[in-house]
Amino acid sequence: MFFKNWFFISGVFVTFLVSLLANGGSFGQSPRIEKILFGSCADEGAPQPVWDAINKEQADLFIFVGDNIYADTKKLEIFRSKYSQLAAKEGFDRVRQSTPIMAVWDDHDYGINDGGGDFPAKEISRKAFLDFFNEPMASDRWIQESGIHTAKTFGDDQERVQIILLDTRWNRSTIMRVMWLESLVHQWNELGPYNPLENAESTILGLNQWEWLDTQLQIPAKVRVIISSIQVLAAYSGWEGWSLFPHEKTKLLNLIAYRNGGAVVFLSGDRHFGELSTHVTTDGEILNDITSSGLNQAWDKPGENANRVGEPVITPNYGSVEFTWHELGVDIVLGLNDQSGKTMLEVPIAGTTIP
């Protein structure tokens, strides 16, 4: 009788644990997702009219992709002052009151331009970030050695969307700046100041986060939305992105290939313009990375991107991911919208109807 009861209790516990993992470590069933809005690069010291259009959309979730403030500091009081300026934006406050928010950081809200794992004040920036976004004190994000990455699922088994937020700063290796003479060549070719790192020991995520991501990709889901503050699929540009770590990009794509099913969409920011980049895997799968940047920032010289589809969006913008659920699965539409809400780019993803 003891062993019979023990096996029953063990089975119940395993079932509970799988369910818990599928919900990103949270209890209860989250409602299904039909519309995600996202954005990056919001200068807290400048007007942010984009929130009016975002509020009208009535999304199920808003995701901050990074550079949510421009702090560039090691001091907690400066972080808090910058976040207070964001909080004082009336439009942002309305979003915060009406829409669930998930967030991860990039370099400027991490604390240093193009910064990585050697930034000495990252515990200070983590405290300021998690305090502002009301992260529960029981959350692993406060203590994990690999940074503030997190995941959550929405919807039941047939409509499950998994949101994965990567931390591209906490353990990232130092990037390689070009020498002064080579920088002239880069400028002539409209390239940024960095060369790719060929050292296989260099990393973006770090060992612990890679192991965590592998586990997350084995949780069943119909769609996986993976957020990286820096571009994943864009071709090498000389600026920050996964293209600076070609071995890490290959590792990520290989991990994606062995996931436990589901369509994959990447969301990214950082560049102060919007665009869609694609990659065709060796199995013929088309992966999409939609970059939205920035919420009140714009750069009218986006440069070349051999993996770009369509035209870049060079005005302030926010992104959208919309899901239409039906008996056969789900259809997905990616979009970029200007500050007034006007659609600047709209891309239905072919072949994402999932049985």
Short mmCIF file of N, CA, C and O in Angstrom, two decimals, residues 229-289:
data_model
loop_
_atom_site.label_atom_id
_atom_site.label_comp_id
_atom_site.label_asym_id
_atom_site.label_seq_id
_atom_site.Cartn_x
_atom_site.Cartn_y
_atom_site.Cartn_z
N SER A 229 17.58 41.37 -27.12
CA SER A 229 17.68 42.83 -27.24
C SER A 229 18.47 43.23 -28.47
O SER A 229 18.25 44.30 -29.04
N ILE A 230 19.39 42.39 -28.92
CA ILE A 230 20.16 42.65 -30.13
C ILE A 230 19.69 41.73 -31.25
O ILE A 230 19.14 40.67 -31.00
N GLN A 231 19.90 42.15 -32.50
CA GLN A 231 19.39 41.40 -33.63
C GLN A 231 19.99 40.01 -33.72
O GLN A 231 21.18 39.81 -33.49
N VAL A 232 19.14 39.06 -34.07
CA VAL A 232 19.55 37.65 -34.17
C VAL A 232 19.90 37.27 -35.60
O VAL A 232 20.95 36.69 -35.87
N LEU A 233 19.03 37.58 -36.54
CA LEU A 233 19.16 37.06 -37.90
C LEU A 233 19.72 38.06 -38.91
O LEU A 233 19.99 37.68 -40.05
N ALA A 234 19.87 39.31 -38.52
CA ALA A 234 20.43 40.30 -39.45
C ALA A 234 21.85 39.92 -39.83
O ALA A 234 22.61 39.36 -39.03
N ALA A 235 22.23 40.22 -41.08
CA ALA A 235 23.59 39.97 -41.53
C ALA A 235 24.57 40.88 -40.80
O ALA A 235 24.20 41.89 -40.20
N TYR A 236 25.84 40.52 -40.86
CA TYR A 236 26.89 41.31 -40.21
C TYR A 236 26.85 42.77 -40.67
O TYR A 236 26.79 43.05 -41.87
N SER A 237 26.86 43.68 -39.70
CA SER A 237 26.80 45.11 -40.00
C SER A 237 27.92 45.90 -39.34
O SER A 237 28.06 47.10 -39.57
N GLY A 238 28.70 45.24 -38.50
CA GLY A 238 29.71 45.94 -37.72
C GLY A 238 29.18 46.49 -36.41
O GLY A 238 29.95 46.98 -35.58
N TRP A 239 27.86 46.44 -36.23
CA TRP A 239 27.24 46.86 -34.97
C TRP A 239 26.90 45.63 -34.14
O TRP A 239 27.02 44.49 -34.60
N GLU A 240 26.49 45.87 -32.90
CA GLU A 240 26.16 44.75 -32.03
C GLU A 240 25.06 43.88 -32.63
O GLU A 240 24.14 44.37 -33.28
N GLY A 241 25.17 42.59 -32.39
CA GLY A 241 24.21 41.62 -32.88
C GLY A 241 24.81 40.24 -32.77
O GLY A 241 26.01 40.08 -32.51
N TRP A 242 23.99 39.23 -32.97
CA TRP A 242 24.50 37.86 -32.92
C TRP A 242 25.51 37.60 -34.02
O TRP A 242 26.32 36.66 -33.92
N SER A 243 25.53 38.42 -35.05
CA SER A 243 26.51 38.25 -36.12
C SER A 243 27.94 38.49 -35.65
O SER A 243 28.90 38.05 -36.30
N LEU A 244 28.12 39.17 -34.52
CA LEU A 244 29.46 39.36 -33.96
C LEU A 244 29.97 38.10 -33.27
O LEU A 244 31.16 38.01 -32.97
N PHE A 245 29.08 37.16 -33.01
CA PHE A 245 29.43 35.89 -32.37
C PHE A 245 28.93 34.75 -33.26
O PHE A 245 27.94 34.08 -32.93
N PRO A 246 29.55 34.52 -34.42
CA PRO A 246 29.00 33.55 -35.37
C PRO A 246 28.83 32.15 -34.81
O PRO A 246 27.87 31.45 -35.15
N HIS A 247 29.73 31.73 -33.92
CA HIS A 247 29.60 30.39 -33.32
C HIS A 247 28.40 30.34 -32.37
O HIS A 247 27.73 29.30 -32.27
N GLU A 248 28.10 31.44 -31.69
CA GLU A 248 26.94 31.48 -30.79
C GLU A 248 25.64 31.50 -31.60
O GLU A 248 24.64 30.88 -31.22
N LYS A 249 25.67 32.22 -32.72
CA LYS A 249 24.49 32.23 -33.60
C LYS A 249 24.22 30.84 -34.14
O LYS A 249 23.05 30.39 -34.17
N THR A 250 25.26 30.14 -34.56
CA THR A 250 25.10 28.76 -35.04
C THR A 250 24.56 27.86 -33.93
O THR A 250 23.67 27.03 -34.16
N LYS A 251 25.07 28.04 -32.74
CA LYS A 251 24.61 27.26 -31.59
C LYS A 251 23.12 27.50 -31.33
O LYS A 251 22.36 26.56 -31.08
N LEU A 252 22.69 28.76 -31.42
CA LEU A 252 21.29 29.09 -31.20
C LEU A 252 20.42 28.44 -32.26
O LEU A 252 19.37 27.84 -31.95
N LEU A 253 20.82 28.54 -33.52
CA LEU A 253 20.02 27.96 -34.60
C LEU A 253 19.96 26.44 -34.48
O LEU A 253 18.92 25.83 -34.78
N ASN A 254 21.04 25.82 -34.05
CA ASN A 254 21.02 24.37 -33.84
C ASN A 254 20.08 23.98 -32.71
O ASN A 254 19.37 22.98 -32.79
N LEU A 255 20.08 24.79 -31.65
CA LEU A 255 19.19 24.52 -30.52
C LEU A 255 17.73 24.66 -30.95
O LEU A 255 16.87 23.86 -30.57
N ILE A 256 17.45 25.68 -31.75
CA ILE A 256 16.11 25.88 -32.28
C ILE A 256 15.67 24.68 -33.11
O ILE A 256 14.52 24.24 -33.05
N ALA A 257 16.59 24.13 -33.88
CA ALA A 257 16.26 23.01 -34.77
C ALA A 257 15.79 21.79 -33.99
O ALA A 257 14.98 21.00 -34.49
N TYR A 258 16.29 21.63 -32.76
CA TYR A 258 15.94 20.45 -31.96
C TYR A 258 14.92 20.76 -30.87
O TYR A 258 14.80 20.02 -29.90
N ARG A 259 14.18 21.84 -31.04
CA ARG A 259 13.14 22.19 -30.07
C ARG A 259 12.00 21.17 -30.11
O ARG A 259 11.86 20.41 -31.08
N ASN A 260 11.16 21.23 -29.09
CA ASN A 260 10.00 20.34 -29.00
C ASN A 260 8.81 20.95 -29.73
O ASN A 260 7.78 21.25 -29.13
N GLY A 261 8.96 21.17 -31.03
CA GLY A 261 7.86 21.65 -31.85
C GLY A 261 7.58 23.13 -31.71
O GLY A 261 8.18 23.85 -30.92
N GLY A 262 6.63 23.59 -32.50
CA GLY A 262 6.17 24.98 -32.44
C GLY A 262 6.90 25.90 -33.39
O GLY A 262 8.08 25.71 -33.69
N ALA A 263 6.18 26.90 -33.90
CA ALA A 263 6.81 27.94 -34.73
C ALA A 263 7.67 28.84 -33.85
O ALA A 263 7.43 28.98 -32.65
N VAL A 264 8.67 29.47 -34.46
CA VAL A 264 9.59 30.36 -33.75
C VAL A 264 9.58 31.73 -34.40
O VAL A 264 9.68 31.84 -35.63
N VAL A 265 9.45 32.77 -33.57
CA VAL A 265 9.58 34.16 -34.01
C VAL A 265 10.56 34.86 -33.09
O VAL A 265 10.45 34.74 -31.86
N PHE A 266 11.53 35.58 -33.65
CA PHE A 266 12.45 36.39 -32.86
C PHE A 266 11.98 37.85 -32.87
O PHE A 266 11.59 38.38 -33.92
N LEU A 267 12.04 38.50 -31.70
CA LEU A 267 11.81 39.93 -31.57
C LEU A 267 13.11 40.57 -31.10
O LEU A 267 13.75 40.06 -30.17
N SER A 268 13.48 41.70 -31.69
CA SER A 268 14.73 42.36 -31.31
C SER A 268 14.57 43.87 -31.39
O SER A 268 13.55 44.38 -31.86
N GLY A 269 15.60 44.59 -30.93
CA GLY A 269 15.57 46.05 -30.92
C GLY A 269 16.94 46.63 -31.20
O GLY A 269 17.65 46.18 -32.09
N ASP A 270 17.30 47.67 -30.47
CA ASP A 270 18.66 48.21 -30.39
C ASP A 270 19.05 49.18 -31.49
O ASP A 270 19.75 50.17 -31.24
N ARG A 271 18.62 49.01 -32.75
CA ARG A 271 19.26 49.65 -33.89
C ARG A 271 18.72 51.03 -34.25
O ARG A 271 19.24 51.68 -35.13
N HIS A 272 17.65 51.48 -33.64
CA HIS A 272 17.02 52.78 -33.93
C HIS A 272 16.41 52.84 -35.33
O HIS A 272 16.31 53.91 -35.94
N PHE A 273 16.04 51.70 -35.84
CA PHE A 273 15.19 51.58 -37.02
C PHE A 273 14.53 50.20 -36.95
O PHE A 273 14.92 49.35 -36.15
N GLY A 274 13.51 50.01 -37.76
CA GLY A 274 12.82 48.73 -37.77
C GLY A 274 13.07 47.98 -39.07
O GLY A 274 13.27 48.59 -40.12
N GLU A 275 13.03 46.65 -38.98
CA GLU A 275 13.19 45.83 -40.19
C GLU A 275 12.84 44.39 -39.87
O GLU A 275 12.75 43.98 -38.71
N LEU A 276 12.64 43.62 -40.94
CA LEU A 276 12.44 42.18 -40.82
C LEU A 276 13.62 41.47 -41.45
O LEU A 276 13.97 41.74 -42.61
N SER A 277 14.27 40.58 -40.69
CA SER A 277 15.36 39.76 -41.21
C SER A 277 14.91 38.29 -41.18
O SER A 277 14.19 37.87 -40.27
N THR A 278 15.35 37.54 -42.18
CA THR A 278 14.96 36.13 -42.25
C THR A 278 16.19 35.24 -42.42
O THR A 278 17.27 35.70 -42.84
N HIS A 279 15.99 33.97 -42.11
CA HIS A 279 17.03 32.96 -42.28
C HIS A 279 16.37 31.65 -42.66
O HIS A 279 15.38 31.25 -42.04
N VAL A 280 16.89 30.99 -43.69
CA VAL A 280 16.38 29.69 -44.10
C VAL A 280 17.31 28.61 -43.56
O VAL A 280 18.51 28.61 -43.86
N THR A 281 16.77 27.71 -42.74
CA THR A 281 17.58 26.66 -42.13
C THR A 281 17.90 25.58 -43.15
O THR A 281 17.36 25.54 -44.25
N THR A 282 18.79 24.67 -42.77
CA THR A 282 19.15 23.56 -43.66
C THR A 282 17.97 22.65 -43.93
O THR A 282 17.95 21.93 -44.93
N ASP A 283 16.96 22.68 -43.06
CA ASP A 283 15.74 21.89 -43.27
C ASP A 283 14.68 22.65 -44.06
O ASP A 283 13.57 22.15 -44.25
N GLY A 284 15.01 23.86 -44.49
CA GLY A 284 14.08 24.65 -45.28
C GLY A 284 13.10 25.48 -44.47
O GLY A 284 12.22 26.13 -45.05
N GLU A 285 13.25 25.50 -43.16
CA GLU A 285 12.37 26.33 -42.32
C GLU A 285 12.79 27.79 -42.44
O GLU A 285 13.98 28.12 -42.41
N ILE A 286 11.80 28.68 -42.56
CA ILE A 286 12.08 30.12 -42.62
C ILE A 286 11.89 30.71 -41.23
O ILE A 286 10.79 30.66 -40.66
N LEU A 287 12.96 31.25 -40.66
CA LEU A 287 12.90 31.92 -39.37
C LEU A 287 12.85 33.43 -39.59
O LEU A 287 13.47 33.96 -40.52
N ASN A 288 12.12 34.12 -38.73
CA ASN A 288 11.92 35.56 -38.85
C ASN A 288 12.36 36.29 -37.59
O ASN A 288 12.08 35.83 -36.47
N ASP A 289 13.03 37.41 -37.79
CA ASP A 289 13.46 38.28 -36.70
C ASP A 289 12.96 39.68 -37.01
O ASP A 289 13.45 40.33 -37.94
#
